[in-house]
Amino acid sequence: DVKVTQSSRYLVKRTGEKVFLECVQDMDHENMFWYRQDPGLGLRLIYFSYDVKMKEKGDIPEGYSVSREKKERFSLILESASTNQTSMYLCASRPLGTKNTGELFFGEGSRLTVL
Amino acid sequence: AQKVTQAQTEISVVEKEDVTLDCVYETRDTTYYLFWYKQPPSGELVFLIRRNSFDEQNEISGRYSWNFQKSTSSFNFTITASQVVDSAVYFCALSLYSSASKIIFGSGTRLSIRP
């Protein structure tokens, strides 16, 4: 089975802290995604990575950066956390061979609270 | 612009009732894909179904069925004889063949099945 693992299920950070959210997938998928989920807003794309070292901004990239040094790992970085970044963060992956038609495989999410 | 609307924020039914979750989408692309995902309390979104824009055949999988109508831009999901395990948040999503990263999610419908 495809497994997408997010390093932390729950995090509590203080305003101004640097936050790292890690995501690892074990199925050699090229595409990886970071979404943010908020009530009433659904899932909004923060960043997308086509492949190693390749990234594309999503709909809400402000305040976030990403790193994809290895194919299996996609990290989301909050350089200076703010209270409006309190949210559920979801990582997902997808194989390139599906030509954009394939379903996403999601991790269990990381619920971040910024105080 | 692309958009997915799930007008039903929350639905609550008694076990064994049938329930339909509505999804209306907007896109000018002619090739696209529609998805339904289920998010149980554990948090991990799980893929349920994919439909491409050229295939309007309805689909049934056990107690689940999907009705895709291009004329009304709708892709509705029906659960027959609902069960408590069906309680979850359900997301409808639209993926454009023209863009690897463009996957638009609806805001989700929270379904509660009461015993």
PDB file of C-alpha atoms in Angstrom:
ATOM      1  CA  ASP A   1       0.000   0.000   0.000  1.00  0.00           C
ATOM      2  CA  VAL A   2       1.064   3.539  -0.669  1.00  0.00           C
ATOM      3  CA  LYS A   3       2.103   5.273   2.473  1.00  0.00           C
ATOM      4  CA  VAL A   4       2.393   8.996   2.964  1.00  0.00           C
ATOM      5  CA  THR A   5       3.750   9.811   6.390  1.00  0.00           C
ATOM      6  CA  GLN A   6       3.669  13.202   7.999  1.00  0.00           C
ATOM      7  CA  SER A   7       6.150  13.609  10.805  1.00  0.00           C
ATOM      8  CA  SER A   8       3.890  15.226  13.376  1.00  0.00           C
ATOM      9  CA  ARG A   9       0.160  14.855  13.912  1.00  0.00           C
ATOM     10  CA  TYR A  10      -0.036  17.758  16.351  1.00  0.00           C
ATOM     11  CA  LEU A  11       2.289  20.703  16.863  1.00  0.00           C
ATOM     12  CA  VAL A  12       2.053  23.779  19.044  1.00  0.00           C
ATOM     13  CA  LYS A  13       4.407  26.633  18.209  1.00  0.00           C
ATOM     14  CA  ARG A  14       4.825  30.236  19.210  1.00  0.00           C
ATOM     15  CA  THR A  15       4.518  33.243  16.952  1.00  0.00           C
ATOM     16  CA  GLY A  16       7.782  33.903  15.160  1.00  0.00           C
ATOM     17  CA  GLU A  17       9.131  30.374  15.446  1.00  0.00           C
ATOM     18  CA  LYS A  18      10.436  28.531  12.429  1.00  0.00           C
ATOM     19  CA  VAL A  19       8.361  25.436  11.750  1.00  0.00           C
ATOM     20  CA  PHE A  20       9.207  22.394   9.669  1.00  0.00           C
ATOM     21  CA  LEU A  21       6.519  19.988   8.506  1.00  0.00           C
ATOM     22  CA  GLU A  22       7.939  16.828   6.991  1.00  0.00           C
ATOM     23  CA  CYS A  23       6.291  14.470   4.548  1.00  0.00           C
ATOM     24  CA  VAL A  24       7.668  11.177   3.271  1.00  0.00           C
ATOM     25  CA  GLN A  25       6.145   8.843   0.694  1.00  0.00           C
ATOM     26  CA  ASP A  26       7.315   5.339  -0.050  1.00  0.00           C
ATOM     27  CA  MET A  27       5.987   4.727  -3.565  1.00  0.00           C
ATOM     28  CA  ASP A  28       8.488   6.648  -5.681  1.00  0.00           C
ATOM     29  CA  HIS A  29       5.883   9.241  -6.690  1.00  0.00           C
ATOM     30  CA  GLU A  30       7.152  12.225  -8.643  1.00  0.00           C
ATOM     31  CA  ASN A  31       4.455  14.712  -7.699  1.00  0.00           C
ATOM     32  CA  MET A  32       4.008  15.927  -4.141  1.00  0.00           C
ATOM     33  CA  PHE A  33       1.668  18.529  -2.721  1.00  0.00           C
ATOM     34  CA  TRP A  34       1.148  20.559   0.423  1.00  0.00           C
ATOM     35  CA  TYR A  35      -2.403  21.651   1.184  1.00  0.00           C
ATOM     36  CA  ARG A  36      -3.916  23.626   3.943  1.00  0.00           C
ATOM     37  CA  GLN A  37      -7.387  22.643   5.196  1.00  0.00           C
ATOM     38  CA  ASP A  38      -9.609  25.158   6.974  1.00  0.00           C
ATOM     39  CA  PRO A  39     -13.305  24.854   7.862  1.00  0.00           C
ATOM     40  CA  GLY A  40     -15.533  26.083   5.091  1.00  0.00           C
ATOM     41  CA  LEU A  41     -12.625  26.581   2.711  1.00  0.00           C
ATOM     42  CA  GLY A  42     -11.810  23.021   1.735  1.00  0.00           C
ATOM     43  CA  LEU A  43      -8.256  22.259   0.707  1.00  0.00           C
ATOM     44  CA  ARG A  44      -6.081  25.013  -0.683  1.00  0.00           C
ATOM     45  CA  LEU A  45      -2.811  24.310  -2.425  1.00  0.00           C
ATOM     46  CA  ILE A  46       0.257  25.884  -0.845  1.00  0.00           C
ATOM     47  CA  TYR A  47       3.025  24.350  -2.982  1.00  0.00           C
ATOM     48  CA  PHE A  48       3.422  21.636  -5.546  1.00  0.00           C
ATOM     49  CA  SER A  49       6.558  19.748  -6.547  1.00  0.00           C
ATOM     50  CA  TYR A  50       6.845  18.063  -9.928  1.00  0.00           C
ATOM     51  CA  ASP A  51       9.973  16.186  -8.987  1.00  0.00           C
ATOM     52  CA  VAL A  52      13.168  16.532  -7.017  1.00  0.00           C
ATOM     53  CA  LYS A  53      14.266  20.155  -6.634  1.00  0.00           C
ATOM     54  CA  MET A  54      11.280  21.325  -8.690  1.00  0.00           C
ATOM     55  CA  LYS A  55       8.501  23.351  -7.133  1.00  0.00           C
ATOM     56  CA  GLU A  56       5.607  25.531  -8.098  1.00  0.00           C
ATOM     57  CA  LYS A  57       3.620  27.982  -6.015  1.00  0.00           C
ATOM     58  CA  GLY A  58       0.046  27.090  -5.339  1.00  0.00           C
ATOM     59  CA  ASP A  59      -2.843  29.350  -4.467  1.00  0.00           C
ATOM     60  CA  ILE A  60      -1.619  30.483  -1.039  1.00  0.00           C
ATOM     61  CA  PRO A  61       2.198  30.341  -0.901  1.00  0.00           C
ATOM     62  CA  GLU A  62       2.710  33.502   1.146  1.00  0.00           C
ATOM     63  CA  GLY A  63       4.477  32.813   4.417  1.00  0.00           C
ATOM     64  CA  TYR A  64       5.581  29.340   3.327  1.00  0.00           C
ATOM     65  CA  SER A  65       8.509  27.753   1.533  1.00  0.00           C
ATOM     66  CA  VAL A  66       9.268  24.178   0.575  1.00  0.00           C
ATOM     67  CA  SER A  67      12.191  21.864   0.052  1.00  0.00           C
ATOM     68  CA  ARG A  68      12.424  18.744  -2.102  1.00  0.00           C
ATOM     69  CA  GLU A  69      15.997  17.466  -1.996  1.00  0.00           C
ATOM     70  CA  LYS A  70      15.024  13.812  -2.248  1.00  0.00           C
ATOM     71  CA  LYS A  71      12.227  12.260  -4.206  1.00  0.00           C
ATOM     72  CA  GLU A  72      10.530  10.739  -1.209  1.00  0.00           C
ATOM     73  CA  ARG A  73      10.575  13.796   1.032  1.00  0.00           C
ATOM     74  CA  PHE A  74       8.749  17.104   0.711  1.00  0.00           C
ATOM     75  CA  SER A  75       9.129  19.613   3.516  1.00  0.00           C
ATOM     76  CA  LEU A  76       6.961  22.619   4.253  1.00  0.00           C
ATOM     77  CA  ILE A  77       8.650  25.474   6.088  1.00  0.00           C
ATOM     78  CA  LEU A  78       7.056  28.338   7.939  1.00  0.00           C
ATOM     79  CA  GLU A  79       9.897  30.824   8.302  1.00  0.00           C
ATOM     80  CA  SER A  80       8.166  32.839  10.997  1.00  0.00           C
ATOM     81  CA  ALA A  81       4.938  31.283  12.186  1.00  0.00           C
ATOM     82  CA  SER A  82       1.936  33.503  12.682  1.00  0.00           C
ATOM     83  CA  THR A  83      -1.409  32.838  14.350  1.00  0.00           C
ATOM     84  CA  ASN A  84      -3.209  32.884  10.997  1.00  0.00           C
ATOM     85  CA  GLN A  85      -1.196  29.834  10.006  1.00  0.00           C
ATOM     86  CA  THR A  86      -2.979  27.762  12.620  1.00  0.00           C
ATOM     87  CA  SER A  87      -4.511  25.048  10.480  1.00  0.00           C
ATOM     88  CA  MET A  88      -4.507  21.434   9.350  1.00  0.00           C
ATOM     89  CA  TYR A  89      -1.744  20.741   6.832  1.00  0.00           C
ATOM     90  CA  LEU A  90      -2.093  17.844   4.440  1.00  0.00           C
ATOM     91  CA  CYS A  91       0.627  16.325   2.305  1.00  0.00           C
ATOM     92  CA  ALA A  92      -0.203  14.279  -0.789  1.00  0.00           C
ATOM     93  CA  SER A  93       1.632  12.466  -3.563  1.00  0.00           C
ATOM     94  CA  ARG A  94       0.812  11.183  -7.025  1.00  0.00           C
ATOM     95  CA  PRO A  95       2.753   9.230  -9.651  1.00  0.00           C
ATOM     96  CA  LEU A  96       3.673  11.161 -12.779  1.00  0.00           C
ATOM     97  CA  GLY A  97       2.695   8.326 -15.081  1.00  0.00           C
ATOM     98  CA  THR A  98      -0.969   8.991 -14.449  1.00  0.00           C
ATOM     99  CA  LYS A  99      -0.669  12.157 -16.582  1.00  0.00           C
ATOM    100  CA  ASN A 100      -2.402  14.406 -14.094  1.00  0.00           C
ATOM    101  CA  THR A 101      -5.390  12.139 -13.923  1.00  0.00           C
ATOM    102  CA  GLY A 102      -4.438  10.037 -10.999  1.00  0.00           C
ATOM    103  CA  GLU A 103      -5.812  10.283  -7.554  1.00  0.00           C
ATOM    104  CA  LEU A 104      -3.819  11.793  -4.735  1.00  0.00           C
ATOM    105  CA  PHE A 105      -2.527   9.750  -1.826  1.00  0.00           C
ATOM    106  CA  PHE A 106      -2.752  11.708   1.388  1.00  0.00           C
ATOM    107  CA  GLY A 107      -1.020  11.657   4.719  1.00  0.00           C
ATOM    108  CA  GLU A 108      -2.995  11.866   7.952  1.00  0.00           C
ATOM    109  CA  GLY A 109      -2.377  15.557   8.338  1.00  0.00           C
ATOM    110  CA  SER A 110      -0.498  17.776  10.761  1.00  0.00           C
ATOM    111  CA  ARG A 111      -2.569  20.017  12.952  1.00  0.00           C
ATOM    112  CA  LEU A 112      -0.543  23.111  13.739  1.00  0.00           C
ATOM    113  CA  THR A 113      -1.482  25.597  16.426  1.00  0.00           C
ATOM    114  CA  VAL A 114       0.421  28.873  16.572  1.00  0.00           C
ATOM    115  CA  LEU A 115       0.079  30.753  19.854  1.00  0.00           C
TER     116      LEU A 115
ATOM    117  CA  ALA B   1     -11.901  30.202 -13.523  1.00  0.00           C
ATOM    118  CA  GLN B   2     -12.479  26.796 -12.058  1.00  0.00           C
ATOM    119  CA  LYS B   3     -14.656  26.207  -9.075  1.00  0.00           C
ATOM    120  CA  VAL B   4     -16.193  23.345  -7.121  1.00  0.00           C
ATOM    121  CA  THR B   5     -19.240  23.989  -4.975  1.00  0.00           C
ATOM    122  CA  GLN B   6     -20.527  21.697  -2.274  1.00  0.00           C
ATOM    123  CA  ALA B   7     -23.490  23.635  -0.998  1.00  0.00           C
ATOM    124  CA  GLN B   8     -24.299  21.217   1.806  1.00  0.00           C
ATOM    125  CA  THR B   9     -22.048  22.045   4.712  1.00  0.00           C
ATOM    126  CA  GLU B  10     -23.420  19.385   7.036  1.00  0.00           C
ATOM    127  CA  ILE B  11     -25.896  16.546   6.660  1.00  0.00           C
ATOM    128  CA  SER B  12     -27.216  14.346   9.428  1.00  0.00           C
ATOM    129  CA  VAL B  13     -29.341  11.266   8.772  1.00  0.00           C
ATOM    130  CA  VAL B  14     -30.400   8.199  10.653  1.00  0.00           C
ATOM    131  CA  GLU B  15     -28.689   4.949   9.857  1.00  0.00           C
ATOM    132  CA  LYS B  16     -30.105   3.038   6.880  1.00  0.00           C
ATOM    133  CA  GLU B  17     -31.399   6.187   5.216  1.00  0.00           C
ATOM    134  CA  ASP B  18     -30.194   7.058   1.732  1.00  0.00           C
ATOM    135  CA  VAL B  19     -28.272  10.298   1.390  1.00  0.00           C
ATOM    136  CA  THR B  20     -27.041  12.323  -1.587  1.00  0.00           C
ATOM    137  CA  LEU B  21     -24.098  14.682  -1.477  1.00  0.00           C
ATOM    138  CA  ASP B  22     -24.183  17.370  -4.130  1.00  0.00           C
ATOM    139  CA  CYS B  23     -21.254  18.649  -6.158  1.00  0.00           C
ATOM    140  CA  VAL B  24     -21.398  21.340  -8.832  1.00  0.00           C
ATOM    141  CA  TYR B  25     -18.312  22.347 -10.782  1.00  0.00           C
ATOM    142  CA  GLU B  26     -17.266  25.089 -13.175  1.00  0.00           C
ATOM    143  CA  THR B  27     -14.572  24.914 -15.809  1.00  0.00           C
ATOM    144  CA  ARG B  28     -14.051  25.942 -19.413  1.00  0.00           C
ATOM    145  CA  ASP B  29     -11.609  23.141 -20.035  1.00  0.00           C
ATOM    146  CA  THR B  30     -12.993  20.303 -22.135  1.00  0.00           C
ATOM    147  CA  THR B  31     -10.808  17.623 -20.595  1.00  0.00           C
ATOM    148  CA  TYR B  32     -11.009  17.296 -16.874  1.00  0.00           C
ATOM    149  CA  TYR B  33     -11.441  14.774 -14.113  1.00  0.00           C
ATOM    150  CA  LEU B  34     -13.749  14.698 -11.167  1.00  0.00           C
ATOM    151  CA  PHE B  35     -13.026  12.967  -7.885  1.00  0.00           C
ATOM    152  CA  TRP B  36     -14.648  12.185  -4.593  1.00  0.00           C
ATOM    153  CA  TYR B  37     -12.577  11.747  -1.448  1.00  0.00           C
ATOM    154  CA  LYS B  38     -13.607  10.680   2.026  1.00  0.00           C
ATOM    155  CA  GLN B  39     -11.959  12.097   5.131  1.00  0.00           C
ATOM    156  CA  PRO B  40     -12.758  10.004   8.213  1.00  0.00           C
ATOM    157  CA  PRO B  41     -11.985  11.308  11.714  1.00  0.00           C
ATOM    158  CA  SER B  42      -8.433   9.964  11.417  1.00  0.00           C
ATOM    159  CA  GLY B  43      -7.752  12.810   8.979  1.00  0.00           C
ATOM    160  CA  GLU B  44      -6.387  11.002   5.931  1.00  0.00           C
ATOM    161  CA  LEU B  45      -8.318  11.693   2.740  1.00  0.00           C
ATOM    162  CA  VAL B  46      -9.160   8.489   0.928  1.00  0.00           C
ATOM    163  CA  PHE B  47      -9.870   8.301  -2.790  1.00  0.00           C
ATOM    164  CA  LEU B  48     -13.319   7.000  -3.694  1.00  0.00           C
ATOM    165  CA  ILE B  49     -13.799   7.543  -7.412  1.00  0.00           C
ATOM    166  CA  ARG B  50     -12.505   9.319 -10.537  1.00  0.00           C
ATOM    167  CA  ARG B  51     -14.535  10.273 -13.584  1.00  0.00           C
ATOM    168  CA  ASN B  52     -13.236  11.850 -16.788  1.00  0.00           C
ATOM    169  CA  SER B  53     -15.162  14.458 -18.723  1.00  0.00           C
ATOM    170  CA  PHE B  54     -15.832  12.112 -21.633  1.00  0.00           C
ATOM    171  CA  ASP B  55     -17.449   9.410 -19.574  1.00  0.00           C
ATOM    172  CA  GLU B  56     -20.910  10.260 -18.293  1.00  0.00           C
ATOM    173  CA  GLN B  57     -21.799   6.752 -17.304  1.00  0.00           C
ATOM    174  CA  ASN B  58     -23.041   6.506 -13.782  1.00  0.00           C
ATOM    175  CA  GLU B  59     -21.169   4.187 -11.491  1.00  0.00           C
ATOM    176  CA  ILE B  60     -22.179   1.979  -8.627  1.00  0.00           C
ATOM    177  CA  SER B  61     -19.869   0.407  -6.104  1.00  0.00           C
ATOM    178  CA  GLY B  62     -21.695  -1.450  -3.402  1.00  0.00           C
ATOM    179  CA  ARG B  63     -23.757   1.074  -1.447  1.00  0.00           C
ATOM    180  CA  TYR B  64     -22.090   3.993  -3.239  1.00  0.00           C
ATOM    181  CA  SER B  65     -23.215   5.457  -6.533  1.00  0.00           C
ATOM    182  CA  TRP B  66     -22.229   8.503  -8.528  1.00  0.00           C
ATOM    183  CA  ASN B  67     -24.277  10.522 -10.992  1.00  0.00           C
ATOM    184  CA  PHE B  68     -22.251  12.606 -13.460  1.00  0.00           C
ATOM    185  CA  GLN B  69     -24.220  15.054 -15.607  1.00  0.00           C
ATOM    186  CA  LYS B  70     -22.294  17.427 -17.842  1.00  0.00           C
ATOM    187  CA  SER B  71     -25.489  19.275 -18.768  1.00  0.00           C
ATOM    188  CA  THR B  72     -25.829  20.511 -15.202  1.00  0.00           C
ATOM    189  CA  SER B  73     -22.107  20.358 -14.324  1.00  0.00           C
ATOM    190  CA  SER B  74     -22.861  18.094 -11.430  1.00  0.00           C
ATOM    191  CA  PHE B  75     -21.225  15.022  -9.977  1.00  0.00           C
ATOM    192  CA  ASN B  76     -23.417  13.858  -7.122  1.00  0.00           C
ATOM    193  CA  PHE B  77     -22.667  11.049  -4.702  1.00  0.00           C
ATOM    194  CA  THR B  78     -25.336   8.841  -3.156  1.00  0.00           C
ATOM    195  CA  ILE B  79     -24.935   6.471  -0.242  1.00  0.00           C
ATOM    196  CA  THR B  80     -27.658   3.873  -0.021  1.00  0.00           C
ATOM    197  CA  ALA B  81     -28.600   2.362   3.334  1.00  0.00           C
ATOM    198  CA  SER B  82     -26.132   4.549   5.190  1.00  0.00           C
ATOM    199  CA  GLN B  83     -24.073   3.188   8.048  1.00  0.00           C
ATOM    200  CA  VAL B  84     -22.350   4.819  10.999  1.00  0.00           C
ATOM    201  CA  VAL B  85     -18.979   4.093   9.367  1.00  0.00           C
ATOM    202  CA  ASP B  86     -19.973   6.409   6.536  1.00  0.00           C
ATOM    203  CA  SER B  87     -19.682   9.363   8.914  1.00  0.00           C
ATOM    204  CA  ALA B  88     -16.913  11.566   7.508  1.00  0.00           C
ATOM    205  CA  VAL B  89     -16.216  14.712   5.567  1.00  0.00           C
ATOM    206  CA  TYR B  90     -16.581  14.194   1.835  1.00  0.00           C
ATOM    207  CA  PHE B  91     -14.771  16.303  -0.724  1.00  0.00           C
ATOM    208  CA  CYS B  92     -15.499  16.688  -4.399  1.00  0.00           C
ATOM    209  CA  ALA B  93     -12.535  17.763  -6.544  1.00  0.00           C
ATOM    210  CA  LEU B  94     -11.857  18.854 -10.103  1.00  0.00           C
ATOM    211  CA  SER B  95      -8.552  18.159 -11.856  1.00  0.00           C
ATOM    212  CA  LEU B  96      -7.596  19.781 -15.142  1.00  0.00           C
ATOM    213  CA  TYR B  97      -5.733  17.711 -17.698  1.00  0.00           C
ATOM    214  CA  SER B  98      -4.012  20.884 -18.853  1.00  0.00           C
ATOM    215  CA  SER B  99      -2.362  21.551 -15.514  1.00  0.00           C
ATOM    216  CA  ALA B 100      -0.466  19.099 -13.338  1.00  0.00           C
ATOM    217  CA  SER B 101      -1.011  21.034 -10.168  1.00  0.00           C
ATOM    218  CA  LYS B 102      -4.473  22.463 -10.676  1.00  0.00           C
ATOM    219  CA  ILE B 103      -6.746  20.398  -8.492  1.00  0.00           C
ATOM    220  CA  ILE B 104      -9.662  22.328  -7.097  1.00  0.00           C
ATOM    221  CA  PHE B 105     -11.412  20.999  -4.017  1.00  0.00           C
ATOM    222  CA  GLY B 106     -14.862  21.846  -2.803  1.00  0.00           C
ATOM    223  CA  SER B 107     -15.341  22.991   0.770  1.00  0.00           C
ATOM    224  CA  GLY B 108     -16.530  19.568   1.858  1.00  0.00           C
ATOM    225  CA  THR B 109     -19.726  18.125   3.296  1.00  0.00           C
ATOM    226  CA  ARG B 110     -19.688  16.732   6.819  1.00  0.00           C
ATOM    227  CA  LEU B 111     -21.916  13.680   6.930  1.00  0.00           C
ATOM    228  CA  SER B 112     -23.106  12.328  10.268  1.00  0.00           C
ATOM    229  CA  ILE B 113     -24.932   9.034  10.435  1.00  0.00           C
ATOM    230  CA  ARG B 114     -26.892   8.592  13.678  1.00  0.00           C
ATOM    231  CA  PRO B 115     -27.516   5.073  14.999  1.00  0.00           C
TER     232      PRO B 115
END
